[in-house]
C-alpha cells in the first residue's frame, strides 16, 4: 500500500465526518433511553462516544504531513487505527445493549443503526484495507450472530441476508480500494519505468528531512544524469530510448539497497535518497560507494533491438543534514555537483562542496553584471604585440578586459563564455569591433603602421544574423580600404561543428572587404586536414599549449613542424602564440614560423603603452 500524502490526507479528512456521524445520531439514543427509561446505559455510552470524539479531535489537530517525520506518521497512523476501531466497537456495544429490547421495539433501531454504521465504515475507510476489514467484521459479526440466535425460520433468512450484505460491503470497499490504489500508484510512479516520480520523491525527501531533524542523523542524495542520452534518442528513435531507460531502471532496482528510494525526475534524470546514518563520514562513504557501483553498472553494454549501446553517467552527490529545511536546496546542490561532472568531461561522480556553489554564485553574479557592462563603459581593449623573426612589431591582437567596481578585474576566460551563453556576446562583440577599428584608425593616423590587427570573434557572434552587416557598417565607418586589409578575425575550430557551407559563405562575404581570417588555438579542437583545404582562411595560430610543451616533448615538436609544413603547402600565415622562452622562439624561427606573440616579448598592454612601445 502506498502511504503517500493523499492517503494520509484522505484518512485525516474522515475524522470529523465520522465524529459528526456519531455524535448527532448518538443523541437519538439518549432521547430513546429517556423515552423508554433505559437512559443510564445510553448516557454512559454517549459519554464514551464524546471521549473518543475528543481523542479524534486531537488526532485531527496533531496532523501536519509536511512537518511530520516518517516515524511520527507511522505512530499517528497506528493511533488513528485504534481510534477508528474504538468508534465501531462502541457502536457494536450499543447494539448489544439494545438488541434485547424487543418489548419497546428498540432492537429494530439497534439493527438499523448497526447496518448504517457498517455502510458508513465501508465507504469512509475504503482507502485502507487494514481499516475497513476489521471495522466491517466488528459491526457485522454481532448482527449475524443475533439473527442466527432468533431461532425462527425468518431469523435464518436474515442471517443469510446479513452474510450476503457483509460480502457486498467487502466487495464494494475492495473494488474502490483497488481503484484508489491504482490511481495513487499512477500519481506517484513514473509510467515508463515504474520507478517513483518527482511528485512522490519531493514528499519522501521532505519526510526524510523531518526524520533527520528528530534524530540528528545524515542521509544523501544522488542525482544521476545519463551522458549523451539525447544523441541516442535522436539518432535511434524514442522507442529505443524508452527501452534503454527501462533497462537503466532495472539496473537501479538491482543495485540500490532496499532502504533507499529511487525516482525518475524526468527525461534521463534519476534521483536516489539514502538511508539514515549516524555520522557524516559514514554517510559520505556509503554515498560514494553506491555512486561508483552505479557508474560501473550503468556503463555495461546494453543490447536493445540488436543495437549494442554504451552509455555513461554523471552523478552529483549532496549530503543531507538537519540544518537545512528546504528539500529543493539539496536537489539544487546535487544538481550543481552533477553539472560539475558534466563540465569536467562527464562519466564521474562529484560530492557537492561550498566552492562549487561559490563558483555557481560567481557565474550568476558575472551574468547579472555583464548586462550593464557596456552601459557602464567597463570594457576596454588591451593589445598584445606580434613580432616578426627580427623581433620587430608587425601586428597586434586585441584582447578584451573587464574591470567591475564590485568584482574587480574579470578574466575574459571567465566572462566570454558566459557572454556567449547569454547572447550578450553579440552586442559586446560589436562594441569590441568598433573600439578596435577606432584604435587601428587612430594609430594609423599617428604613424603606427601595422601589418595585422587581430580581433577575436566568438562563434555565436560569427553566426548571428546581423554579423556581416555590422562588420560592413563599422568597417566603412572607421576604416579605409587599405586598413581593412590589415584586420584579421580570429575564429576557433568550434565553428566547424556548424554547417560548413554556411561558414564558408560568411567568411567569403567578409573577406570581400579585405579582412582576413585566422584559425585560433589551432590543434586543440576538431582539426582535420580536409577542412583546412575547404575553409578560405589565411592564417593559423598554433595554440600556446603546443608552444609551451616544445622543450619537453618531441611529439609536440613533430606536431609543430608538421603544422608549419602544412601551412607552407596551403600558403597560410603562421602565428605562434604563448612564446615564453628564447628556446621556443629559436625552434619556431628555425622552422620558418613567421609571426610570434607571447610573454617573451610582451604581455597584452594598454593602448597607450602599445603606442609607446611601438615608438621606442
Ligand atoms: P586567446 O585568443 O587564445 O588569447 C590569447 C591568450 O593568451 C590571452 O589571454 C593572452 O593574455 C594569453 N597569452 C599571451 N601570451 C601568453 C604567454 O606567453 N603565455 C601564456 N600562458 N599566455 C599568454 P586572455 O587575454 O586572458 O584571453 C583569454 C581568451 O579570452 C582568449 O584566448 C580569447 O579566446 C578570449 N578573448 C579575449 N578577448 C576577447 C575578445 O575580445 N573577444 C572574444 N570573442 N574573445 C576574447
Ligand atoms: Ca585569439
Ligand atoms: Ca589562442
XYZ file of C-alpha atoms and ligand atoms in Angstrom:
664
model
C 0.000 0.000 0.000
C 1.322 3.438 -0.936
C 1.034 5.668 2.058
C 1.587 8.961 0.306
C 0.362 12.405 1.143
C -3.056 11.850 -0.411
C -3.559 8.651 1.559
C -2.912 10.412 4.835
C -4.944 13.448 3.895
C -7.875 11.244 2.975
C -7.903 9.467 6.352
C -7.340 12.752 8.116
C -10.410 14.280 6.491
C -12.609 11.351 7.584
C -12.076 12.070 11.271
C -14.585 14.968 11.541
C -17.052 13.199 9.216
C -17.126 10.113 11.411
C -17.318 12.168 14.581
C -20.255 14.084 13.170
C -21.987 10.843 12.133
C -21.623 9.505 15.681
C -22.175 12.468 17.935
C -25.515 13.521 16.428
C -27.252 10.153 15.844
C -25.917 9.207 19.274
C -28.178 11.900 20.768
C -31.087 9.867 19.403
C -30.134 7.047 21.736
C -30.200 9.369 24.722
C -33.643 10.538 23.700
C -34.895 6.970 23.250
C -33.260 5.925 26.504
C -35.131 8.700 28.272
C -38.373 7.726 26.499
C -38.153 4.075 27.478
C -36.390 4.536 30.765
C -33.126 2.893 29.800
C -31.243 6.174 29.946
C -28.371 5.221 32.215
C -26.819 2.843 29.661
C -27.338 5.350 26.838
C -25.744 8.169 28.803
C -22.685 6.106 29.767
C -22.321 5.037 26.177
C -22.714 8.595 24.921
C -20.044 9.871 27.278
C -17.738 7.261 25.807
C -18.576 8.466 22.290
C -17.747 12.023 23.337
C -14.430 10.915 24.837
C -13.472 9.040 21.683
C -14.509 12.077 19.633
C -12.236 14.234 21.713
C -9.447 11.773 21.000
C -10.298 12.124 17.278
C -10.183 15.893 17.567
C -6.651 15.651 18.977
C -5.581 13.319 16.198
C -7.078 15.701 13.675
C -5.263 18.692 15.091
C -1.881 16.982 15.527
C -1.573 16.073 11.882
C 0.792 18.031 9.644
C 2.044 15.943 6.774
C 4.877 18.260 5.764
C 6.280 18.618 9.247
C 5.974 15.034 10.473
C 8.798 12.534 10.269
C 8.221 9.064 8.926
C 8.133 7.534 12.394
C 5.776 10.227 13.655
C 3.468 9.454 10.754
C 3.567 5.746 11.491
C 2.733 6.460 15.099
C -0.075 8.766 14.094
C -1.471 6.171 11.721
C -1.410 3.458 14.380
C -3.258 5.713 16.814
C -5.757 6.621 14.136
C -6.490 2.918 13.550
C -7.209 2.414 17.261
C -9.447 5.457 17.211
C -11.493 4.040 14.334
C -11.708 0.584 15.963
C -12.844 2.219 19.203
C -15.636 4.023 17.395
C -17.015 0.945 15.744
C -16.666 -1.141 18.875
C -18.760 1.483 20.688
C -21.492 1.187 18.050
C -21.416 -2.574 18.478
C -21.689 -2.090 22.237
C -24.887 -0.068 21.889
C -26.215 -2.677 19.520
C -25.610 -5.442 22.051
C -27.137 -3.302 24.789
C -30.362 -2.599 22.867
C -30.660 -5.775 20.807
C -32.587 -7.417 23.632
C -35.148 -4.590 23.963
C -37.815 -6.387 21.988
C -40.718 -5.079 24.062
C -40.030 -1.423 23.341
C -39.013 -2.284 19.785
C -35.672 -0.555 20.404
C -33.978 -3.614 18.894
C -35.213 -2.546 15.446
C -33.445 0.754 15.830
C -30.313 -1.040 17.044
C -30.332 -3.293 13.964
C -30.782 -0.382 11.583
C -28.097 1.741 13.139
C -25.750 -1.237 13.065
C -26.359 -1.709 9.334
C -25.966 2.036 8.812
C -22.682 2.027 10.720
C -21.350 -0.792 8.516
C -22.199 1.134 5.359
C -20.504 4.217 6.788
C -17.414 2.185 7.772
C -17.090 0.555 4.375
C -17.388 3.818 2.447
C -15.389 6.136 4.684
C -12.492 3.742 5.152
C -12.353 2.307 1.643
C -8.918 3.882 1.149
C -7.399 1.494 3.651
C -7.946 -2.236 3.652
C -6.379 -2.584 7.089
C -9.089 -0.350 8.499
C -12.262 -1.301 6.708
C -11.828 -5.077 7.048
C -11.821 -5.171 10.877
C -14.437 -2.406 11.038
C -16.929 -4.331 8.899
C -16.258 -7.504 10.866
C -16.666 -5.756 14.221
C -20.020 -4.386 13.105
C -21.472 -7.273 11.128
C -20.473 -10.389 13.117
C -22.662 -9.479 16.163
C -25.546 -8.801 13.794
C -25.159 -12.187 12.076
C -24.982 -13.923 15.454
C -28.046 -12.034 16.620
C -30.088 -13.126 13.595
C -28.917 -16.709 13.886
C -29.961 -16.755 17.554
C -33.555 -15.738 16.879
C -34.353 -19.413 16.375
C -37.214 -18.849 13.898
C -37.058 -19.522 10.141
C -37.097 -15.817 9.302
C -34.063 -15.468 11.594
C -32.116 -17.865 9.354
C -33.222 -15.960 6.266
C -31.992 -12.752 7.883
C -28.708 -14.468 8.763
C -28.186 -15.365 5.129
C -29.093 -11.837 4.069
C -26.684 -10.380 6.609
C -23.902 -12.625 5.317
C -24.600 -11.590 1.740
C -24.709 -7.968 2.839
C -21.340 -8.343 4.553
C -19.918 -9.799 1.371
C -21.362 -6.900 -0.685
C -19.767 -4.410 1.678
C -16.401 -6.143 1.359
C -16.744 -6.370 -2.363
C -17.559 -2.688 -2.897
C -14.901 -1.445 -0.469
C -12.278 -3.697 -2.003
C -13.036 -2.562 -5.516
C -12.917 1.117 -4.626
C -9.762 0.372 -2.641
C -8.164 -1.255 -5.691
C -9.182 1.640 -7.895
C -7.732 4.068 -5.420
C -4.513 2.068 -5.230
C -4.252 2.146 -8.981
C -4.728 5.889 -9.266
C -2.413 6.585 -6.383
C 0.176 4.272 -7.939
C -0.125 6.212 -11.167
C 0.078 9.522 -9.375
C 3.233 8.524 -7.536
C 5.051 6.469 -10.178
C 6.647 7.035 -13.488
C 4.688 5.168 -16.139
C 7.637 4.242 -18.317
C 9.998 2.800 -15.738
C 7.719 2.046 -12.805
C 10.042 3.964 -10.506
C 8.676 6.658 -8.222
C 8.089 10.031 -9.821
C 9.107 13.553 -8.950
C 5.894 14.315 -7.054
C 6.325 11.353 -4.747
C 10.010 11.948 -4.379
C 9.668 15.511 -3.113
C 7.255 14.331 -0.430
C 9.561 11.491 0.518
C 12.566 13.784 0.731
C 10.698 16.235 2.935
C 9.779 13.331 5.191
C 13.369 12.111 5.328
C 14.479 15.594 6.324
C 11.878 15.746 9.087
C 13.187 12.430 10.431
C 16.782 13.662 10.290
C 15.780 16.720 12.256
C 14.494 14.475 15.043
C 17.406 12.044 15.091
C 20.272 14.380 14.085
C 21.368 11.767 11.565
C 22.558 12.174 7.970
C 21.465 10.966 4.611
C 22.475 11.511 0.977
C 21.036 12.463 -2.352
C 22.388 11.176 -5.658
C 21.385 12.904 -8.860
C 22.141 10.763 -11.884
C 22.081 12.034 -15.425
C 22.881 9.815 -18.399
C 25.559 11.203 -20.716
C 24.590 11.871 -24.321
C 21.237 10.150 -23.892
C 19.725 12.731 -26.211
C 22.013 11.603 -29.001
C 20.760 8.021 -28.680
C 17.179 9.230 -28.550
C 17.593 11.448 -31.591
C 19.566 9.029 -33.709
C 17.941 5.684 -32.868
C 14.431 6.867 -32.055
C 12.388 7.323 -28.913
C 11.408 3.685 -28.830
C 14.996 2.587 -28.298
C 15.466 5.493 -25.903
C 12.497 4.312 -23.835
C 13.776 0.757 -23.717
C 17.158 1.983 -22.644
C 15.578 3.940 -19.792
C 13.698 0.836 -18.704
C 16.881 -1.201 -18.743
C 18.649 1.500 -16.739
C 15.818 1.399 -14.182
C 16.162 -2.366 -13.885
C 19.825 -1.938 -13.046
C 18.903 0.651 -10.433
C 16.489 -1.768 -8.819
C 19.167 -4.447 -8.669
C 21.874 -2.294 -7.134
C 20.209 0.271 -4.935
C 19.667 -1.054 -1.386
C 16.092 -1.623 -0.250
C 16.043 1.207 2.259
C 16.947 3.753 -0.425
C 14.416 5.336 -2.736
C 14.933 5.697 -6.481
C 12.856 8.079 -8.551
C 12.900 9.313 -12.104
C 12.809 13.071 -12.122
C 12.100 13.228 -15.826
C 13.941 12.630 -19.085
C 17.179 10.832 -18.347
C 17.497 12.193 -14.816
C 17.210 9.925 -11.796
C 17.491 10.620 -8.100
C 18.168 8.459 -5.055
C 17.862 9.144 -1.344
C 19.827 7.057 1.091
C 19.028 5.556 4.448
C 19.879 7.370 7.694
C 23.444 7.320 9.011
C 24.756 8.385 12.355
C 27.892 10.153 11.172
C 28.607 12.375 8.227
C 31.687 10.381 7.221
C 29.801 7.097 7.137
C 27.068 8.728 5.105
C 29.582 10.124 2.640
C 31.351 6.788 2.351
C 28.110 4.971 1.574
C 27.075 7.612 -0.953
C 30.363 7.353 -2.824
C 30.300 3.561 -2.723
C 26.846 3.433 -4.228
C 27.727 6.088 -6.819
C 30.757 4.173 -8.017
C 28.785 0.954 -8.129
C 26.137 2.679 -10.232
C 28.700 4.285 -12.524
C 30.181 0.953 -13.469
C 26.874 -0.915 -13.639
C 25.270 1.652 -15.927
C 28.315 1.609 -18.177
C 27.963 -2.048 -19.036
C 26.740 -2.823 -22.518
C 23.007 -2.643 -23.334
C 21.610 -4.816 -26.077
C 18.394 -3.307 -27.367
C 16.784 -4.311 -30.633
C 20.094 -5.735 -31.779
C 21.842 -2.434 -31.109
C 24.828 -2.567 -28.802
C 24.651 0.581 -26.729
C 27.075 2.085 -24.269
C 26.162 4.943 -22.018
C 27.997 6.554 -19.143
C 26.512 8.743 -16.463
C 27.278 11.800 -14.377
C 26.425 11.695 -10.694
C 26.144 14.629 -8.322
C 26.053 13.897 -4.599
C 24.782 16.091 -1.811
C 24.696 15.163 1.859
C 21.556 15.908 3.813
C 21.703 17.073 7.387
C 19.204 18.604 9.749
C 20.423 22.181 9.383
C 18.654 22.988 6.121
C 14.907 22.582 5.943
C 14.256 23.128 2.259
C 14.198 19.917 0.216
C 14.765 21.780 -3.035
C 18.024 23.103 -1.694
C 19.566 19.631 -1.569
C 18.398 18.842 -5.061
C 19.970 22.095 -6.210
C 23.252 21.117 -4.543
C 23.282 17.700 -6.166
C 22.467 19.439 -9.434
C 25.446 21.769 -9.078
C 27.722 18.796 -8.355
C 26.280 16.926 -11.330
C 26.938 19.859 -13.655
C 30.476 19.981 -12.362
C 30.892 16.373 -13.536
C 29.445 17.306 -16.924
C 31.769 20.283 -17.208
C 34.791 18.150 -16.324
C 34.073 15.691 -19.125
C 31.206 13.536 -17.779
C 31.344 9.893 -16.635
C 32.115 10.549 -12.989
C 30.880 11.475 -9.574
C 31.321 14.628 -7.522
C 30.361 15.461 -3.990
C 28.864 18.909 -3.633
C 31.024 21.409 -1.776
C 30.941 25.092 -0.898
C 33.415 26.120 -3.613
C 31.124 24.677 -6.229
C 28.250 26.797 -5.100
C 30.559 29.801 -4.870
C 31.550 29.185 -8.475
C 27.927 28.995 -9.467
C 27.222 32.160 -7.475
C 30.123 33.864 -9.214
C 28.827 32.698 -12.557
C 25.414 34.191 -11.805
C 26.994 37.373 -10.490
C 29.038 37.770 -13.674
C 25.955 37.066 -15.729
C 23.954 39.711 -13.878
C 26.644 42.369 -14.162
C 27.503 41.544 -17.740
C 24.198 43.100 -18.789
C 25.365 46.560 -17.748
C 28.934 46.282 -18.880
C 28.606 48.475 -21.988
C 26.296 50.985 -20.375
C 28.895 51.493 -17.636
C 31.841 51.573 -20.014
C 33.666 48.823 -18.159
C 35.166 47.037 -21.159
C 38.478 48.133 -22.608
C 40.812 46.530 -25.078
C 44.401 45.590 -24.388
C 46.844 44.926 -27.164
C 49.463 42.209 -27.285
C 52.165 42.951 -29.837
C 53.080 40.432 -32.506
C 56.660 40.243 -33.757
C 58.441 39.020 -36.828
C 61.639 36.943 -36.911
C 63.726 40.093 -36.459
C 61.807 40.905 -33.268
C 60.119 43.898 -34.833
C 56.494 44.712 -34.017
C 54.366 43.976 -37.045
C 50.955 43.475 -35.539
C 48.774 43.068 -32.505
C 45.933 41.040 -31.037
C 43.153 42.963 -29.311
C 42.112 41.305 -26.031
C 39.102 42.353 -24.013
C 39.473 43.489 -20.397
C 36.676 43.978 -17.899
C 37.056 45.937 -14.699
C 33.974 45.963 -12.491
C 33.512 48.208 -9.462
C 32.397 45.269 -7.281
C 34.137 42.236 -8.773
C 37.408 43.861 -9.800
C 39.220 42.512 -12.871
C 37.446 39.608 -14.506
C 39.329 37.481 -16.996
C 37.897 37.015 -20.486
C 38.334 33.294 -19.856
C 35.532 33.698 -17.295
C 33.229 36.235 -18.906
C 33.456 35.495 -22.638
C 31.873 32.005 -22.290
C 29.082 33.488 -20.149
C 28.565 36.269 -22.666
C 28.302 33.525 -25.299
C 25.742 31.533 -23.333
C 23.580 34.553 -22.663
C 23.915 36.069 -26.125
C 25.392 39.302 -24.773
C 28.434 38.470 -26.886
C 26.682 39.888 -29.951
C 26.405 43.357 -28.501
C 29.745 43.059 -26.715
C 31.453 41.788 -29.870
C 30.127 44.720 -31.870
C 31.483 47.089 -29.267
C 34.909 45.376 -29.392
C 34.902 45.628 -33.191
C 34.052 49.312 -33.084
C 36.596 50.081 -30.420
C 39.306 48.075 -32.219
C 38.609 49.706 -35.574
C 38.759 53.157 -33.973
C 42.143 52.387 -32.417
C 43.509 50.998 -35.669
C 42.450 54.177 -37.465
C 43.839 56.429 -34.750
C 47.196 54.626 -34.706
C 47.396 54.749 -38.469
C 46.870 58.484 -38.370
C 49.589 58.760 -35.698
C 52.145 56.879 -37.744
C 51.723 53.421 -36.266
C 51.582 51.192 -39.310
C 50.795 47.539 -38.606
C 50.693 44.588 -40.957
C 47.982 42.955 -38.949
C 45.423 43.800 -36.338
C 43.713 40.725 -34.914
C 40.325 40.678 -33.236
C 38.741 37.615 -31.637
C 35.315 36.698 -32.952
C 33.271 34.265 -30.919
C 31.196 31.562 -32.523
C 27.799 32.928 -31.570
C 28.755 36.368 -32.801
C 30.020 34.907 -36.066
C 26.744 33.111 -36.790
C 24.476 35.929 -35.688
C 22.233 37.216 -38.454
C 23.449 40.791 -38.113
C 27.185 39.966 -38.048
C 28.058 40.594 -41.701
C 26.034 43.797 -41.907
C 27.543 45.112 -38.683
C 31.121 44.382 -39.795
C 30.457 46.147 -43.095
C 28.867 49.127 -41.387
C 31.684 49.579 -38.857
C 34.434 48.978 -41.417
C 33.022 51.642 -43.746
C 32.531 53.999 -40.829
C 36.016 53.778 -39.321
C 38.397 52.182 -41.806
C 39.808 52.900 -45.188
C 40.020 50.133 -47.779
C 43.727 49.881 -47.135
C 43.171 49.485 -43.387
C 40.581 46.761 -43.911
C 43.306 44.503 -45.317
C 45.169 44.861 -42.016
C 42.287 43.430 -39.970
C 42.357 39.718 -39.080
C 39.385 37.964 -37.483
C 40.383 35.099 -35.209
C 37.849 32.291 -35.068
C 38.166 28.954 -33.292
C 37.859 25.469 -34.653
C 34.461 25.112 -32.981
C 32.793 26.852 -35.939
C 33.440 23.713 -37.969
C 30.832 21.941 -35.904
C 28.257 24.024 -37.794
C 27.171 23.800 -41.379
C 30.427 24.151 -43.315
C 28.814 25.788 -46.367
C 27.313 28.471 -44.205
C 30.702 29.078 -42.576
C 32.354 29.443 -45.975
C 29.662 31.865 -47.184
C 30.063 34.109 -44.142
C 33.861 34.107 -44.346
C 33.842 34.909 -48.055
C 31.330 37.698 -47.613
C 33.592 39.373 -45.059
C 36.758 38.631 -46.985
C 35.300 40.651 -49.840
C 36.038 43.702 -47.682
C 39.685 42.713 -47.463
C 39.502 41.404 -43.897
C 41.443 38.163 -43.354
C 40.689 35.127 -41.188
C 42.831 33.257 -38.720
C 42.244 29.865 -37.095
C 42.833 30.444 -33.365
C 44.008 27.805 -30.883
C 44.907 25.542 -33.775
C 45.421 21.895 -32.909
C 43.195 21.777 -29.838
C 39.828 21.103 -31.424
C 38.342 19.422 -34.417
C 41.477 19.858 -36.538
C 41.251 17.953 -39.701
C 43.129 18.404 -42.907
C 40.021 18.344 -45.001
C 38.516 21.492 -43.572
C 41.832 23.317 -43.867
C 41.561 22.854 -47.591
C 37.895 23.857 -47.631
C 37.878 26.927 -45.420
C 39.109 30.152 -47.042
C 41.328 31.079 -44.095
C 44.606 32.982 -44.297
C 46.344 32.227 -41.035
C 46.819 29.623 -38.353
C 47.606 30.368 -34.729
C 49.400 27.490 -33.089
C 47.899 27.040 -29.672
C 50.098 28.047 -26.780
C 49.797 24.584 -25.253
C 51.951 23.183 -28.080
C 54.419 26.035 -27.951
C 54.667 25.540 -24.218
C 55.409 21.836 -24.495
C 58.045 22.337 -27.186
C 61.024 21.912 -24.925
C 59.772 18.823 -23.156
C 58.011 16.789 -25.744
C 59.285 15.501 -29.033
C 55.716 14.710 -30.027
C 54.829 18.388 -29.810
C 57.905 19.335 -31.773
C 56.807 16.977 -34.510
C 53.294 18.376 -34.296
C 54.530 21.934 -34.729
C 56.869 21.146 -37.591
C 54.002 19.316 -39.289
C 51.686 22.295 -38.815
C 54.357 24.628 -40.169
C 54.930 22.367 -43.118
C 51.209 22.180 -43.822
C 50.883 25.938 -43.586
C 53.581 26.202 -46.168
C 51.701 23.887 -48.556
C 48.412 25.732 -48.107
C 50.145 29.130 -48.227
C 48.945 30.090 -44.783
C 50.463 32.605 -42.430
C 51.565 31.105 -39.129
C 51.433 32.814 -35.746
C 52.903 31.122 -32.709
C 51.203 32.316 -29.555
C 52.306 31.963 -25.970
C 56.017 32.146 -26.792
C 57.669 32.449 -23.398
C 61.306 31.434 -23.823
C 64.179 32.036 -26.190
C 64.413 28.333 -26.852
C 60.835 28.261 -28.070
C 61.450 31.288 -30.242
C 64.622 29.781 -31.724
C 62.964 26.496 -32.523
C 59.980 28.193 -34.196
C 62.142 30.652 -36.120
C 64.352 27.824 -37.358
C 61.270 26.065 -38.703
C 60.024 29.076 -40.635
C 57.336 30.362 -38.332
C 56.654 33.934 -39.390
C 54.918 35.717 -36.500
C 55.461 35.471 -32.729
C 53.357 36.537 -29.809
C 53.927 35.890 -26.140
C 55.249 36.937 -22.777
C 58.823 36.616 -24.062
C 58.183 39.876 -25.880
C 55.266 41.484 -24.118
C 52.037 40.669 -22.307
C 48.833 42.365 -23.515
C 49.215 46.077 -22.692
C 47.027 49.167 -22.799
C 46.528 51.168 -25.952
C 48.827 53.977 -24.791
C 51.574 51.631 -23.662
C 51.395 49.945 -27.041
C 51.992 53.251 -28.860
C 54.962 53.963 -26.576
C 56.401 50.501 -27.134
C 55.969 50.844 -30.885
C 57.662 54.246 -30.975
C 60.651 53.085 -28.952
P 43.205 33.670 -26.987
O 42.533 34.248 -28.166
O 43.941 32.378 -27.203
O 44.156 34.777 -26.431
C 45.443 34.562 -26.007
C 45.515 34.500 -24.525
O 46.824 34.053 -24.166
C 45.332 35.840 -23.860
O 44.658 35.634 -22.626
C 46.755 36.272 -23.573
O 46.856 37.160 -22.496
C 47.399 34.969 -23.265
N 48.823 34.976 -23.511
C 49.525 35.761 -24.359
N 50.822 35.463 -24.333
C 50.968 34.457 -23.448
C 52.087 33.703 -22.993
O 53.243 33.906 -23.380
N 51.866 32.718 -22.079
C 50.614 32.476 -21.617
N 50.447 31.482 -20.720
N 49.527 33.159 -22.039
C 49.717 34.141 -22.944
P 43.411 36.481 -22.250
O 43.595 37.893 -22.659
O 43.108 36.185 -20.844
O 42.298 35.913 -23.177
C 41.827 34.651 -22.999
C 40.837 34.253 -24.043
O 39.646 35.036 -23.974
C 41.330 34.488 -25.447
O 42.156 33.434 -25.813
C 40.062 34.551 -26.216
O 39.586 33.249 -26.510
C 39.110 35.200 -25.247
N 39.027 36.622 -25.571
C 39.792 37.626 -25.118
N 39.404 38.800 -25.667
C 38.348 38.515 -26.467
C 37.504 39.300 -27.324
O 37.660 40.499 -27.468
N 36.512 38.639 -27.993
C 36.332 37.319 -27.878
N 35.361 36.753 -28.572
N 37.118 36.535 -27.105
C 38.126 37.141 -26.405
Ca 42.962 34.856 -30.039
Ca 44.654 31.499 -28.999
